[in-house]
Coordinates of C-alpha atoms in Angstrom, one line a residue:
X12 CA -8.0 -17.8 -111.3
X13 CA -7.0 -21.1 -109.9
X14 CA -5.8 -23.3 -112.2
X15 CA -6.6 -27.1 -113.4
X16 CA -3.6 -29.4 -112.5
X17 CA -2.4 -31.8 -115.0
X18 CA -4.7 -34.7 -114.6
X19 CA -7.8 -32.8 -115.5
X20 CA -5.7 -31.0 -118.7
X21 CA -6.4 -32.8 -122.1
X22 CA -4.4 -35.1 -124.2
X23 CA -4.7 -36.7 -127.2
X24 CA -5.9 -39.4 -125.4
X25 CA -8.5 -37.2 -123.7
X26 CA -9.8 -35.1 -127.1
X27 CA -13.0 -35.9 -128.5
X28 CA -14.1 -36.1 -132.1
X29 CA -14.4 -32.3 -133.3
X30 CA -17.5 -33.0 -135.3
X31 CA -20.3 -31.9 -132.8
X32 CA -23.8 -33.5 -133.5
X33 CA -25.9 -31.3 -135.4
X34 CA -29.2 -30.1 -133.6
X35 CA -32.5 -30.6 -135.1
X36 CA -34.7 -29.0 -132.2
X37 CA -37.3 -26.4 -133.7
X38 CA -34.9 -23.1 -131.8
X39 CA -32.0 -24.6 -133.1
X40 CA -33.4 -24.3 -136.4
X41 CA -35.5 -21.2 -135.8
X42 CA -31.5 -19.7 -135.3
X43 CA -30.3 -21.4 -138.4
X44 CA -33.1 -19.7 -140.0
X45 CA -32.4 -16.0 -138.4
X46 CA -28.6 -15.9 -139.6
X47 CA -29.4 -16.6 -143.1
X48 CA -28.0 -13.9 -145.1
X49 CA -26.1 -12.8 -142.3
X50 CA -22.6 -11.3 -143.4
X51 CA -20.4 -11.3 -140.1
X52 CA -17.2 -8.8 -139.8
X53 CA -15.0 -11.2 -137.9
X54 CA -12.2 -8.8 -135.4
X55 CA -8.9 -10.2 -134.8
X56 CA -8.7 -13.1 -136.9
X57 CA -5.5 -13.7 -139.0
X58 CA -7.4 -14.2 -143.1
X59 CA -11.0 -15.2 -142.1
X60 CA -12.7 -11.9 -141.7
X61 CA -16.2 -12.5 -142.8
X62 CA -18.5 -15.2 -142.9
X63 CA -22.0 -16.0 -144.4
X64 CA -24.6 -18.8 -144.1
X65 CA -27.2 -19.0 -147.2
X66 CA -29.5 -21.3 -145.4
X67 CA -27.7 -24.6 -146.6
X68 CA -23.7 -23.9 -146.6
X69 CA -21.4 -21.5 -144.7
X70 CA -19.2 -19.3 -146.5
X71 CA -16.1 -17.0 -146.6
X72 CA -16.8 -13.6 -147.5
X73 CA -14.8 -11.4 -149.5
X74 CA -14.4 -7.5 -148.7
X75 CA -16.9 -6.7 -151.2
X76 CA -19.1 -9.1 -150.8
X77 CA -18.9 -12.1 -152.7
X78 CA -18.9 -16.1 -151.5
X79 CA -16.2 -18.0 -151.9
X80 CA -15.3 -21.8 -151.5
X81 CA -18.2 -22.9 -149.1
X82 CA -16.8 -25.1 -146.0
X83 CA -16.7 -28.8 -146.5
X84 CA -18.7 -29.5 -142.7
X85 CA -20.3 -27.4 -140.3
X86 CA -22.8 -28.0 -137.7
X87 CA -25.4 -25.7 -135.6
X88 CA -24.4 -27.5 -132.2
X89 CA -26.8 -25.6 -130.1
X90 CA -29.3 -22.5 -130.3
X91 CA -26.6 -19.5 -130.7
X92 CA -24.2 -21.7 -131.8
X93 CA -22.5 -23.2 -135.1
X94 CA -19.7 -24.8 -135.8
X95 CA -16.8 -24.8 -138.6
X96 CA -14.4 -27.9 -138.6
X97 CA -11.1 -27.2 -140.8
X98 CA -9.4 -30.5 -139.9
X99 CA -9.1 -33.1 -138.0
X100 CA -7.9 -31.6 -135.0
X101 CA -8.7 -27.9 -135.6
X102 CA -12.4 -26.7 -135.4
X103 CA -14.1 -23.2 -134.4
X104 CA -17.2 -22.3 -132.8
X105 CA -19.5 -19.5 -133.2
X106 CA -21.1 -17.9 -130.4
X107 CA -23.8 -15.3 -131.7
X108 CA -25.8 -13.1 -129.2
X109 CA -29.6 -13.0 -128.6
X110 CA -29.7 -10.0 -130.8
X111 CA -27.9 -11.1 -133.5
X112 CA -25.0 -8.3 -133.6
X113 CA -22.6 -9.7 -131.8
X114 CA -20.1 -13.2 -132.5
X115 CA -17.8 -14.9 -130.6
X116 CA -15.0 -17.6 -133.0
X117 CA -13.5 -19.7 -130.6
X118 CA -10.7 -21.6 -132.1
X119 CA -11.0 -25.1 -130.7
X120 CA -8.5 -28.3 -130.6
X121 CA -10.0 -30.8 -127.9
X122 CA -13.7 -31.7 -126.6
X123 CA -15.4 -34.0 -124.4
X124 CA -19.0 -34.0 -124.2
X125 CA -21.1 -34.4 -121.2
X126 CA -24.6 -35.1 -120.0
X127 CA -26.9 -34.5 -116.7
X128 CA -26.3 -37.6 -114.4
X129 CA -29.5 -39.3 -114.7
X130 CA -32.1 -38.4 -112.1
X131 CA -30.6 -34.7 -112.0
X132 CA -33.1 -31.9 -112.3
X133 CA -32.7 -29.9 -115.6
X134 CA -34.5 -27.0 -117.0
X135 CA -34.0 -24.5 -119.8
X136 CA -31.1 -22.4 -119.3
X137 CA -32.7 -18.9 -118.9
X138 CA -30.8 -17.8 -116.4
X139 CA -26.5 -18.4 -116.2
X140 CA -25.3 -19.8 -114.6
X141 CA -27.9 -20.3 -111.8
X142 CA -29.9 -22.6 -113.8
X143 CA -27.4 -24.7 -114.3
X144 CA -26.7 -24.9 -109.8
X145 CA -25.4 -27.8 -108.4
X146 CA -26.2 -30.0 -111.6
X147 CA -24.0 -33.2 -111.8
X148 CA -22.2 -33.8 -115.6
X149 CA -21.2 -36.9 -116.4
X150 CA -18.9 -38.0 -119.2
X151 CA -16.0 -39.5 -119.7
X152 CA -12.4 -40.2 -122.4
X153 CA -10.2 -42.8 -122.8
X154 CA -8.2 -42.7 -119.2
X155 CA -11.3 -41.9 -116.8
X156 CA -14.8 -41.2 -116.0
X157 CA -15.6 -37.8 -115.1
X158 CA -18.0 -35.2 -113.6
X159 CA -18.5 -31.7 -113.2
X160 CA -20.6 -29.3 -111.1
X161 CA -20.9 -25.6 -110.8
X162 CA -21.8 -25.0 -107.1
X163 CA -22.5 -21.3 -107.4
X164 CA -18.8 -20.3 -106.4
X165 CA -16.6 -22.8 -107.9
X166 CA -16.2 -25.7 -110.7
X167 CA -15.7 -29.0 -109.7
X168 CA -13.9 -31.1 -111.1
X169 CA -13.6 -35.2 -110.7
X170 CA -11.8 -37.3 -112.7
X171 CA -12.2 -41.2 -111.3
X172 CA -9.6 -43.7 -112.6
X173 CA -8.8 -45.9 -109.1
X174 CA -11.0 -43.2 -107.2
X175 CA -12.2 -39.5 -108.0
X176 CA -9.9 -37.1 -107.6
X177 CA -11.7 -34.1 -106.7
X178 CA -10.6 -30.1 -107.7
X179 CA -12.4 -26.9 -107.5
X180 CA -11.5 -24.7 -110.0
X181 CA -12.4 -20.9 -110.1
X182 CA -14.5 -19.9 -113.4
X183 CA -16.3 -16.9 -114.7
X184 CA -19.2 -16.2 -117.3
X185 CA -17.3 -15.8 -120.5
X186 CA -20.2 -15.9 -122.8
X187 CA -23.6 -17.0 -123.2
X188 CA -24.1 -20.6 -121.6
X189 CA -20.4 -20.9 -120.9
X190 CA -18.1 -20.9 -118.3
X191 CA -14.0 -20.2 -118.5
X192 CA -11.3 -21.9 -116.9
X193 CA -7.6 -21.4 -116.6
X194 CA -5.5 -24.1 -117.2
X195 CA -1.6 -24.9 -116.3
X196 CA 0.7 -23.1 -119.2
X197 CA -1.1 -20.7 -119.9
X198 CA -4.0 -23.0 -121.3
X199 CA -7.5 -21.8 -121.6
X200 CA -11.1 -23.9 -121.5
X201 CA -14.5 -23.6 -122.0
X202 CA -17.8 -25.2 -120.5
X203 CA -20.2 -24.8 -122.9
X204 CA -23.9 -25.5 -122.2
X205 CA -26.9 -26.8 -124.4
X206 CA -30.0 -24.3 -123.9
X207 CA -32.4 -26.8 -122.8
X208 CA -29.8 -27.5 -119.6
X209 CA -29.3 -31.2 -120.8
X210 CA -25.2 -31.4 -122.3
X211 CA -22.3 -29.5 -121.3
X212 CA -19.3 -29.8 -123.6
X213 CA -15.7 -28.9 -122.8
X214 CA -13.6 -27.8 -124.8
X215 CA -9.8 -26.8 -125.2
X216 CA -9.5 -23.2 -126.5
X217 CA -6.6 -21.9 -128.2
X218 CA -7.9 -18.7 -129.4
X219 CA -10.8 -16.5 -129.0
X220 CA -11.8 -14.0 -131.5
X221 CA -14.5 -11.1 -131.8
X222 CA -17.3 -10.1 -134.6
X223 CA -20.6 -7.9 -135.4
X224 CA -22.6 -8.0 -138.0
X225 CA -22.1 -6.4 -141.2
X226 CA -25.0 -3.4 -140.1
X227 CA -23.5 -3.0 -137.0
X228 CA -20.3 -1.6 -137.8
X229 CA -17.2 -1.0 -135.2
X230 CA -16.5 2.7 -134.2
X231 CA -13.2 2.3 -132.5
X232 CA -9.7 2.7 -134.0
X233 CA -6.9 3.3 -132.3
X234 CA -3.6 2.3 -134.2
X235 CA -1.1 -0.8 -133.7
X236 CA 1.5 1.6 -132.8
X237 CA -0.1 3.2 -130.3
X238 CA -1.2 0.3 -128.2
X239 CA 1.7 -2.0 -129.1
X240 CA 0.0 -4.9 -130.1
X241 CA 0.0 -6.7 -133.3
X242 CA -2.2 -5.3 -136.0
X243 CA -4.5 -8.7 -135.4
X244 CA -4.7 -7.9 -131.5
X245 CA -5.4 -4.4 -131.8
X246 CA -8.3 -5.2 -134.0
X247 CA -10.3 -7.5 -131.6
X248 CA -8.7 -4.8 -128.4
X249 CA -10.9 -2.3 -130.8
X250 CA -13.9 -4.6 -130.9
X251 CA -13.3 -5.3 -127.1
X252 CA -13.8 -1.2 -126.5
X253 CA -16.8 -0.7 -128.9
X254 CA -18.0 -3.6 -126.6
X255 CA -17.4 -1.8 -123.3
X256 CA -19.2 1.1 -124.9
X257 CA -22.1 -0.2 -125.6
X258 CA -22.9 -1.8 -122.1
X259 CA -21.2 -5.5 -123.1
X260 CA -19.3 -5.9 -120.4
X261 CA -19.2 -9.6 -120.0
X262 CA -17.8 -10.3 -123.4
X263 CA -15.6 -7.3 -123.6
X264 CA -14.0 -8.8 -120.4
X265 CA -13.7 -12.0 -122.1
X266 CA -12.0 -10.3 -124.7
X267 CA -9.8 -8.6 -122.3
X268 CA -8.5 -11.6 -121.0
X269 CA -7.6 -13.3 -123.9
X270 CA -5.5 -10.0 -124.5
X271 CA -3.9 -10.6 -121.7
X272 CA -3.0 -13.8 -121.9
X273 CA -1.5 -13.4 -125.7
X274 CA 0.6 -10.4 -124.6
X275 CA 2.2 -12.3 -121.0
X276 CA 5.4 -11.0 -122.1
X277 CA 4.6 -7.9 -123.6
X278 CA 5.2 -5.6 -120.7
X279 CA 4.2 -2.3 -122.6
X280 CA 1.0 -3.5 -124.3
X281 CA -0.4 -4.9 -120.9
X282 CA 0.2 -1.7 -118.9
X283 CA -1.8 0.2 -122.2
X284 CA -4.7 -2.6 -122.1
X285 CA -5.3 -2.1 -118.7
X286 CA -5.7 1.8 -118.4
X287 CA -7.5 1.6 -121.7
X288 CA -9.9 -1.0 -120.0
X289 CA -9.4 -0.2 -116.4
X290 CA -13.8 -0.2 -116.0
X291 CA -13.0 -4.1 -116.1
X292 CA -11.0 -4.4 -113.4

């Protein structure tokens, strides 16, 4: 995966506010509606490891069951997605699948949000990423304007400050509407896209997580000492193979790779992950 040189990589200076606009569109609220009730098992996660929305507030869950302290803000930034913030400079984002089984947390730290260049030709994202083809992004932070364009192969890039600087960028499907980027130092970032094909907003992840709901229980189970990761790690590499198994190969790739990229310097673990998940290679 190519990586993004330093004048496209986020600052302070080039972080958006972490308090996404809350969507009022009738899917966006049709979803809201659909997860009420919802208990999510959260995989891989440090002390969050379930969540709840009652229709008005979000929740951690205890093991048994029981709300606790609701979170102060959240927002329902797109249909399939919510969002948690936990500071100023620390949110999460919650990427649940079409069915409803499945959740993606996405530990966030930086955003800047885009739009279709005016005149662009936009239409419901059905199909990802080739509904999104050759569409123009505009947006821009506090040291340039910018753009971006998926042109079936690549990621471009343009930042313009005297003139655009141009970079194509290799990027995969990491999850629904979004596309992954490698960054320098190890640095990871999504480009997340609004259903009706309008916004794009790209974020700087720091960690990705995995999650099912409460009925659909993980099956997997081997042990921290036998893969050599952390007992955190080996949870979501456990999620990541009952996602393999049941034909989710996209996300358990995803998955895969942030694996990967926690364990650079674990020699031992990264031979194990990759025999364990050699079908992603």
């Amino acid at each position: 995966m190519k990586l993004l040189c330093a004048i496209f990589i986020f600052s302070p200076v080039f972080a958006g506010l972490l308090h996404a606009q809350e969507k009022e569109w009738p899917e966006v609220e049709k979803f809201a509606a659909d997860i009420k009730g919802v208990i999510w098992d959260l995989r891989g996660t440090n002390s969050l490891k379930h969540l709840r929305y009652d229709g008005e507030k979000i929740f951690p869950v205890t093991g048994n069951g029981m709300n606790q302290n609701p979170y102060k803000e959240h927002a329902f930034v797109d249909v399939g997605v919510f969002q948690i913030v936990f500071g100023d400079t620390r949110a999460a984002w919650y990427f649940v699948s079409d069915d409803l089984k499945l959740i993606t947390p996405v530990n966030i730290s930086e955003m800047v949000e885009f739009k279709a260049e005016p005149g662009s030709v936009i239409k419901p994202v059905k199909n990802f990423p080739q509904d999104i083809q050759n569409v123009v992004w505009v947006g821009r932070n506090q040291q340039a304007e910018l753009k971006l364009r998926w042109n079936g192969k690549e990621l471009e890039v343009g930042a313009k400050k005297d003139s655009w600087i141009v970079q194509k960028v290799d990027a995969v499907v990491a999850n629904r509407r979004v596309l992954e980027a490698g960054g320098e130092n190890n640095s990871l970032f999504w480009l997340v896209f609004s259903e009706d094909g309008s916004e794009a907003t790209w974020v700087k992840v720091d960690d990705i997580f995995g999650g099912h709901a409460s009925t659909n229980p993980g099956k997997a189970a081997l042990a921290a000492r036998t893969t050599g990761l952390s007992p955190q790690q080996n949870d979501l590499a456990n999620h990541a193979e009952d996602l393999l198994n049941a034909g989710e190969k996209m996300r358990a790739a995803t998955l895969l790779r942030e694996l990967e990229r926690k364990n650079a310097a674990n020699k031992d673990a990264l031979k194990k992950l990759q025999a364990r998940f050699n079908l992603l290679k």
